[in-house]
Short mmCIF file of C-alpha atoms in Angstrom, two decimals:
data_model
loop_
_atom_site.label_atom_id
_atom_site.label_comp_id
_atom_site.label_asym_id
_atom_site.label_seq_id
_atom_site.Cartn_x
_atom_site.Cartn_y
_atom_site.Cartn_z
CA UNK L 95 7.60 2.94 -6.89
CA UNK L 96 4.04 1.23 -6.53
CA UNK L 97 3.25 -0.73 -9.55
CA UNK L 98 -0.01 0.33 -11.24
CA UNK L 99 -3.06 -1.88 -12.96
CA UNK L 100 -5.74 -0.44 -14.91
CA UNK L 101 -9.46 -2.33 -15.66
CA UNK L 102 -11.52 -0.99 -18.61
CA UNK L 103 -14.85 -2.48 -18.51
CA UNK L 104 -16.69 -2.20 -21.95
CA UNK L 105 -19.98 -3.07 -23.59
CA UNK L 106 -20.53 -2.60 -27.27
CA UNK L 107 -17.09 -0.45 -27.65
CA UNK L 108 -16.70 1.91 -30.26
CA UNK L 109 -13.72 -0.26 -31.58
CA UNK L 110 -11.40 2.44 -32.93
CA UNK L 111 -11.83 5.00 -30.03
CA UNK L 112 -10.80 2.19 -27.50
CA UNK L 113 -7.99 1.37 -29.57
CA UNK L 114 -6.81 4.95 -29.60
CA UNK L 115 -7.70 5.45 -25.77
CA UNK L 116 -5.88 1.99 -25.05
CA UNK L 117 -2.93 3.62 -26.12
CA UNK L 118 -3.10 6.92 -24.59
CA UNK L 119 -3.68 5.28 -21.28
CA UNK L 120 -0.27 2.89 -21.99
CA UNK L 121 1.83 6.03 -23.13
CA UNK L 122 0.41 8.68 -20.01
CA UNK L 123 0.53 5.95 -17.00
CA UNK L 124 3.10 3.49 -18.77
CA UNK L 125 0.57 1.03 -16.11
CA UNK L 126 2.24 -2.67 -15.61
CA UNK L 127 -1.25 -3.98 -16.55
CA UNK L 128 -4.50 -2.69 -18.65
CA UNK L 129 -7.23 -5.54 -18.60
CA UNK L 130 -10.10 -4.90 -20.78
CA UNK L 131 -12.97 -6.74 -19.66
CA UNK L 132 -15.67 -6.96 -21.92
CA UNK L 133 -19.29 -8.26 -22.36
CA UNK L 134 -21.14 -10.21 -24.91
CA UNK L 135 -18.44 -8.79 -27.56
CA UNK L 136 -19.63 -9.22 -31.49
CA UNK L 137 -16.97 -12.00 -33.73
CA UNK L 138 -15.76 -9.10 -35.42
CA UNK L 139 -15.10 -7.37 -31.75
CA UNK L 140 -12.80 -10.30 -30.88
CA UNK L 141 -11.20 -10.38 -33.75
CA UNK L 142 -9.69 -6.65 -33.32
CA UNK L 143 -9.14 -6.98 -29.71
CA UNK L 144 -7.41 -10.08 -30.15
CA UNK L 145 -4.47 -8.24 -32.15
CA UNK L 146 -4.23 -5.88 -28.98
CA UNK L 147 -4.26 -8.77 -26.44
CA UNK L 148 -0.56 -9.05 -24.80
CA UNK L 149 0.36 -6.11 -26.67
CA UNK L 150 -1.46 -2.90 -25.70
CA UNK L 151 -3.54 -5.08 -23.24
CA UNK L 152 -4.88 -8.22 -21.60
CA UNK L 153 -8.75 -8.78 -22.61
CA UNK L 154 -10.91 -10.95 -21.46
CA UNK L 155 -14.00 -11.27 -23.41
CA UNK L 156 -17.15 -12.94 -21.81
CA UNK L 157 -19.65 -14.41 -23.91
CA UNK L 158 -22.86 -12.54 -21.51
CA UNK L 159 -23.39 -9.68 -20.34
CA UNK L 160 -21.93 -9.51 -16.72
CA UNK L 161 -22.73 -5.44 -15.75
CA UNK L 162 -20.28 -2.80 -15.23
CA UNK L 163 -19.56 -3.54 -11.20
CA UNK L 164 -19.02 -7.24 -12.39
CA UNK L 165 -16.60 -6.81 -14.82
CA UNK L 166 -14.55 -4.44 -13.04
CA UNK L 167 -14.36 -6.37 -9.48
CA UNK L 168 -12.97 -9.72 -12.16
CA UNK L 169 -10.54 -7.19 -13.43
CA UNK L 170 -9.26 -6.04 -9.60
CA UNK L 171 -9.27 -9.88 -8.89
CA UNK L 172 -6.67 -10.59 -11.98
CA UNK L 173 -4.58 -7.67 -10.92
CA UNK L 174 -1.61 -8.09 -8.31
CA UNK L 175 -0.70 -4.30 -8.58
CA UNK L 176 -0.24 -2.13 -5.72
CA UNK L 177 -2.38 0.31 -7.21
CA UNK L 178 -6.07 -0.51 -8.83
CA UNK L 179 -7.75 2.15 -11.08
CA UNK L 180 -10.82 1.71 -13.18
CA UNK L 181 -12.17 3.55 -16.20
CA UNK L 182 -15.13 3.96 -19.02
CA UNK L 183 -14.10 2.52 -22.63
CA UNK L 184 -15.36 5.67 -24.16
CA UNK L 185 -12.78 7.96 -22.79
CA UNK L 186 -14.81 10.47 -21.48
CA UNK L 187 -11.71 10.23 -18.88
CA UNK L 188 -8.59 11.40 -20.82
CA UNK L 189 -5.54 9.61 -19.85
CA UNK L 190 -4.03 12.95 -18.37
CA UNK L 191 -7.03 13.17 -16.03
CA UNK L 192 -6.88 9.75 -15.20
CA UNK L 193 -3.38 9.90 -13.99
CA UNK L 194 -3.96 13.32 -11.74
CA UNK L 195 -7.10 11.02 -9.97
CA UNK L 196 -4.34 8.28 -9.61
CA UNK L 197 -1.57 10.95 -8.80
CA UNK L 198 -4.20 11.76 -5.83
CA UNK L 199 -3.46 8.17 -3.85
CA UNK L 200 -0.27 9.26 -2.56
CA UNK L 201 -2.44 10.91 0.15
CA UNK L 202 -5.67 9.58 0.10
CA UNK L 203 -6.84 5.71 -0.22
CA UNK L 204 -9.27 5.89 -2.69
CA UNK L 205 -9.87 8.70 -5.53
CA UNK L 206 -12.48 9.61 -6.89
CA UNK L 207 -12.50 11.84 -10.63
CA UNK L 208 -15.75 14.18 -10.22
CA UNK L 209 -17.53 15.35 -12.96
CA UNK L 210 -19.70 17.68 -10.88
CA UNK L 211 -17.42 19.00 -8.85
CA UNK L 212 -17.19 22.78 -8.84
CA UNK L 213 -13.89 22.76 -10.19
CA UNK L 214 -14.56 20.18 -13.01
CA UNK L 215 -15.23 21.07 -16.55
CA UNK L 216 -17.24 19.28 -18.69
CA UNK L 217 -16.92 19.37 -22.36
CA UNK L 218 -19.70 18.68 -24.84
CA UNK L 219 -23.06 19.19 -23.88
CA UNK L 220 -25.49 15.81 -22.11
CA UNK L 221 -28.98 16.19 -22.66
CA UNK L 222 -31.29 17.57 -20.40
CA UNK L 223 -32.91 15.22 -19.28
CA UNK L 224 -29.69 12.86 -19.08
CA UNK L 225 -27.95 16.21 -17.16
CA UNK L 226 -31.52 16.66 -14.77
CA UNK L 227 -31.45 12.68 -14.00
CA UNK L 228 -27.97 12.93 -12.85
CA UNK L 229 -27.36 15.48 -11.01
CA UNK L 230 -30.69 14.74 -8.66
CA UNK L 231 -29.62 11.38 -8.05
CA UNK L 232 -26.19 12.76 -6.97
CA UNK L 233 -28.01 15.46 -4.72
CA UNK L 234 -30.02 12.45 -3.07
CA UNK L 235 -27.15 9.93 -2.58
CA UNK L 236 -24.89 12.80 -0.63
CA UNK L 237 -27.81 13.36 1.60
CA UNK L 238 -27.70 9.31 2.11
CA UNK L 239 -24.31 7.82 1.91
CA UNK L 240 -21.19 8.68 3.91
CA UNK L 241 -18.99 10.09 2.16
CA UNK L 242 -20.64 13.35 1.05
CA UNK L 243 -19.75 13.76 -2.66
CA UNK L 244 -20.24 15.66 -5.47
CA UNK L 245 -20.02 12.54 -8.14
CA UNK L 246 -20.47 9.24 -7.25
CA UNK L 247 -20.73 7.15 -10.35
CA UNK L 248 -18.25 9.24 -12.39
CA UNK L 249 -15.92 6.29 -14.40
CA UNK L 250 -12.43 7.23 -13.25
CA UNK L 251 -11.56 5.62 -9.70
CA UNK L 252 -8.46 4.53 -8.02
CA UNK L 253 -7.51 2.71 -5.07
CA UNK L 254 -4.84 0.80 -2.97
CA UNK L 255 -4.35 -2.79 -2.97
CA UNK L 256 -5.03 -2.73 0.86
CA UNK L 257 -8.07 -0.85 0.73
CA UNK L 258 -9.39 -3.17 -2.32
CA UNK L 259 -8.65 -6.57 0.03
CA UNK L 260 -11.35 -4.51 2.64
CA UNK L 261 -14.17 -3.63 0.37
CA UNK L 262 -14.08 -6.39 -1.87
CA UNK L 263 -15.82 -8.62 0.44
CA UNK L 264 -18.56 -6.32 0.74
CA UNK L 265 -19.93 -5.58 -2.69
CA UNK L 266 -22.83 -7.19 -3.94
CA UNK L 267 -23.73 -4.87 -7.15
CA UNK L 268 -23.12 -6.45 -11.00
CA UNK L 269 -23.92 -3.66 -12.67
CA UNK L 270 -23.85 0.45 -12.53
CA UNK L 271 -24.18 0.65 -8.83
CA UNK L 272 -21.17 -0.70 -7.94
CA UNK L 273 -19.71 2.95 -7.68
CA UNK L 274 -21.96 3.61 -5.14
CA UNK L 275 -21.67 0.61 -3.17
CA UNK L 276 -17.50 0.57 -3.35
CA UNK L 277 -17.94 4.19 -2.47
CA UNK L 278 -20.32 3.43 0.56
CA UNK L 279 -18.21 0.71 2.11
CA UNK L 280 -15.24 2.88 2.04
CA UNK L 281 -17.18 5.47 3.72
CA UNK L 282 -18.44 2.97 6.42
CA UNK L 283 -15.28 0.90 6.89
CA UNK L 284 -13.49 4.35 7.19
CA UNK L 285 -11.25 5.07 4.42
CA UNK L 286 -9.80 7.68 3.06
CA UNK L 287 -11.90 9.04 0.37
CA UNK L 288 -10.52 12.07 -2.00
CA UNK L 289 -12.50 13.56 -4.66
CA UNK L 290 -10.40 14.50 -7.80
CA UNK L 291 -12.43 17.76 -10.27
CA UNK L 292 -11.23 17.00 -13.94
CA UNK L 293 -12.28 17.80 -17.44
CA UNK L 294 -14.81 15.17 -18.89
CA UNK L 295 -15.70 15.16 -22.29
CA UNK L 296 -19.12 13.89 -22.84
CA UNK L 297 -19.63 11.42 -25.35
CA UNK L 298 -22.08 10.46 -28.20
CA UNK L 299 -23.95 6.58 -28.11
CA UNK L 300 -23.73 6.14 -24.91
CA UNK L 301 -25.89 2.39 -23.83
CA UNK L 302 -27.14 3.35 -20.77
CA UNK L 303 -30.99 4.14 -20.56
CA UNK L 304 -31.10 7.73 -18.45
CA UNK L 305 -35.07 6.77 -16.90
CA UNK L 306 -34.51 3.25 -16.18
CA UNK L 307 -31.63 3.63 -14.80
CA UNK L 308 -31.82 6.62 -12.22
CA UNK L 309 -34.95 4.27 -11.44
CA UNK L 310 -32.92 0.90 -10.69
CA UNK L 311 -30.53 3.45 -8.53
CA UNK L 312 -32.61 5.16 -6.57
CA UNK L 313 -33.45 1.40 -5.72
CA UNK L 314 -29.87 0.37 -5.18
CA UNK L 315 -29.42 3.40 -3.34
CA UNK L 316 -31.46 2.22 -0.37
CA UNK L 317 -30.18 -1.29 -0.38
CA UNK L 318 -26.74 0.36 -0.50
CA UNK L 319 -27.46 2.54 2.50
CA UNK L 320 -28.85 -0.22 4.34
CA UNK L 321 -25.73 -2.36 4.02
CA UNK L 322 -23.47 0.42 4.52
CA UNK L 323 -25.42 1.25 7.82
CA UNK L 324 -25.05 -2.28 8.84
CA UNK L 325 -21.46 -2.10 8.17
CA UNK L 326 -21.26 0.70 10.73
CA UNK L 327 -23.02 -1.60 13.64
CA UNK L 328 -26.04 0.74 13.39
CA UNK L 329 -28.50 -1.37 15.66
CA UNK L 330 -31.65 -0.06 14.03
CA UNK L 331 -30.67 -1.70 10.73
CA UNK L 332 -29.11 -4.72 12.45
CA UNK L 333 -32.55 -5.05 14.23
CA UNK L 334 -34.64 -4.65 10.86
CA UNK L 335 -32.82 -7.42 9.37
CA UNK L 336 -34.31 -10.46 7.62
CA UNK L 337 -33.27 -13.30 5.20
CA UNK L 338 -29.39 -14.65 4.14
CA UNK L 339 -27.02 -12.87 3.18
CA UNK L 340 -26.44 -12.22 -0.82
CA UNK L 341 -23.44 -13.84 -2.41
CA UNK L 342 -20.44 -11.29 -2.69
CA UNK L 343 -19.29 -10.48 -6.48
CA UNK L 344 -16.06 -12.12 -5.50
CA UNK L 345 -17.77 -15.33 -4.59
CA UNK L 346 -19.71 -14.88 -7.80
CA UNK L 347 -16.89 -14.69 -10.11
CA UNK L 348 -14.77 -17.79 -9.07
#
């Protein structure tokens, strides 16, 4: 039976909701690890998580604020689990939907949960604007990346060990766009990519900034598409190249 390791990366958690998701995940996927890794946490933050640490979970608090992609490639680094899975603090991911994206792995080598699949089901209601933003930035990257998908930065993923030792080497992106990066080397380096429709439930308070951040995609999403390109031996975008390379996350973090 492959052993299982789940990273929660978190910013400014609702305390109590993590708590209660923390749990949830622990009693659905009964996981051999969950690592919480969390940014520039508040006193009082540390002080509740450190009552779950070694209990419900391993957390590891850093003082700044890393980004999403960094936190969750230092969480796959601590983990020696067969399996790796990732997902959002605010449980828009229930642990029953989390476990069908993981369930997904015993034929695939990455999943992906999909909020905007056709078969997904989303429950609350995102603004429109947030809703607008989203979904056109999806529509663009499919046109872009390999693979084709529906959701790309949807915060439920899972993936082998083995395919995790071949991406990780390639990822360059602290913060939101590391979805679409992992996603894009996968696609380039061939790997098996299935997406997963589930229910999401939208949540209130979210941190993220709809405007600026479709803005710093769209910007990522070129870069990504160049690397991923590169990846592939495209000569064009071997031929266009200038400069050093960028330091790898996983250089970054040791």
């Amino acid at each position: 039976m492959s052993s299982l390791g789940i990273v929660v990366p978190a910013f400014q958690p609702d305390i109590e909701q993590l708590e209660r998701y923390l749990h949830d995940l622990q009693a659905e996927l009964t996981p051999e690890t969950i690592r919480v890794e969390i940014d520039d946490p508040s006193e009082a933050c540390v002080r509740r998580l450190s009552a779950l640490d070694g209990s419900t979970a391993e957390v590891s608090a850093v003082p700044y604020r890393r980004g999403k992609g960094a936190a969750i490639t230092a969480g796959f680094e601590a983990l020696s689990t067969d399996q790796l899975a990732f997902t959002d603090a605010d449980g828009s991911t229930s642990a029953a939907e989390l476990a069908r994206v993981i369930d997904a792995l015993e034929s695939a080598d990455i999943a992906v949960g999909s909020r905007r699949h056709p078969e997904s089901t989303i429950v609350g209601h995102r603004t429109y604007v947030r809703r607008l933003l989203g979904d056109g930035f999806a529509w663009l990257a499919r046109r872009a990346l390999e693979p084709s998908l529906y959701d790309y930065q949807c915060g439920a993923k899972a993936l082998d060990g083995e395919s995790w030792e071949r991406i990780r080497p390639h990822i360059y992106e602290p913060g939101f766009a590391w979805d679409l990066e992992a996603l894009a080397v996968a696609g380039a380096l061939g790997l098996d990519i299935r997406e997963i429709p589930i229910v999401w439930e939208d949540q209130p308070g979210s941190t993220v900034s709809p405007v600026k951040t479709t803005i710093s995609m769209a910007k990522s999403l070129a870069v990504t598409r160049y690397r991923a390109k590169r990846l592939q031996n495209s000569s064009f975008h071997h031929a266009v190249h200038r400069g050093s390379e960028p330091i790898a996350l996983i250089d970054r973090n040791r």
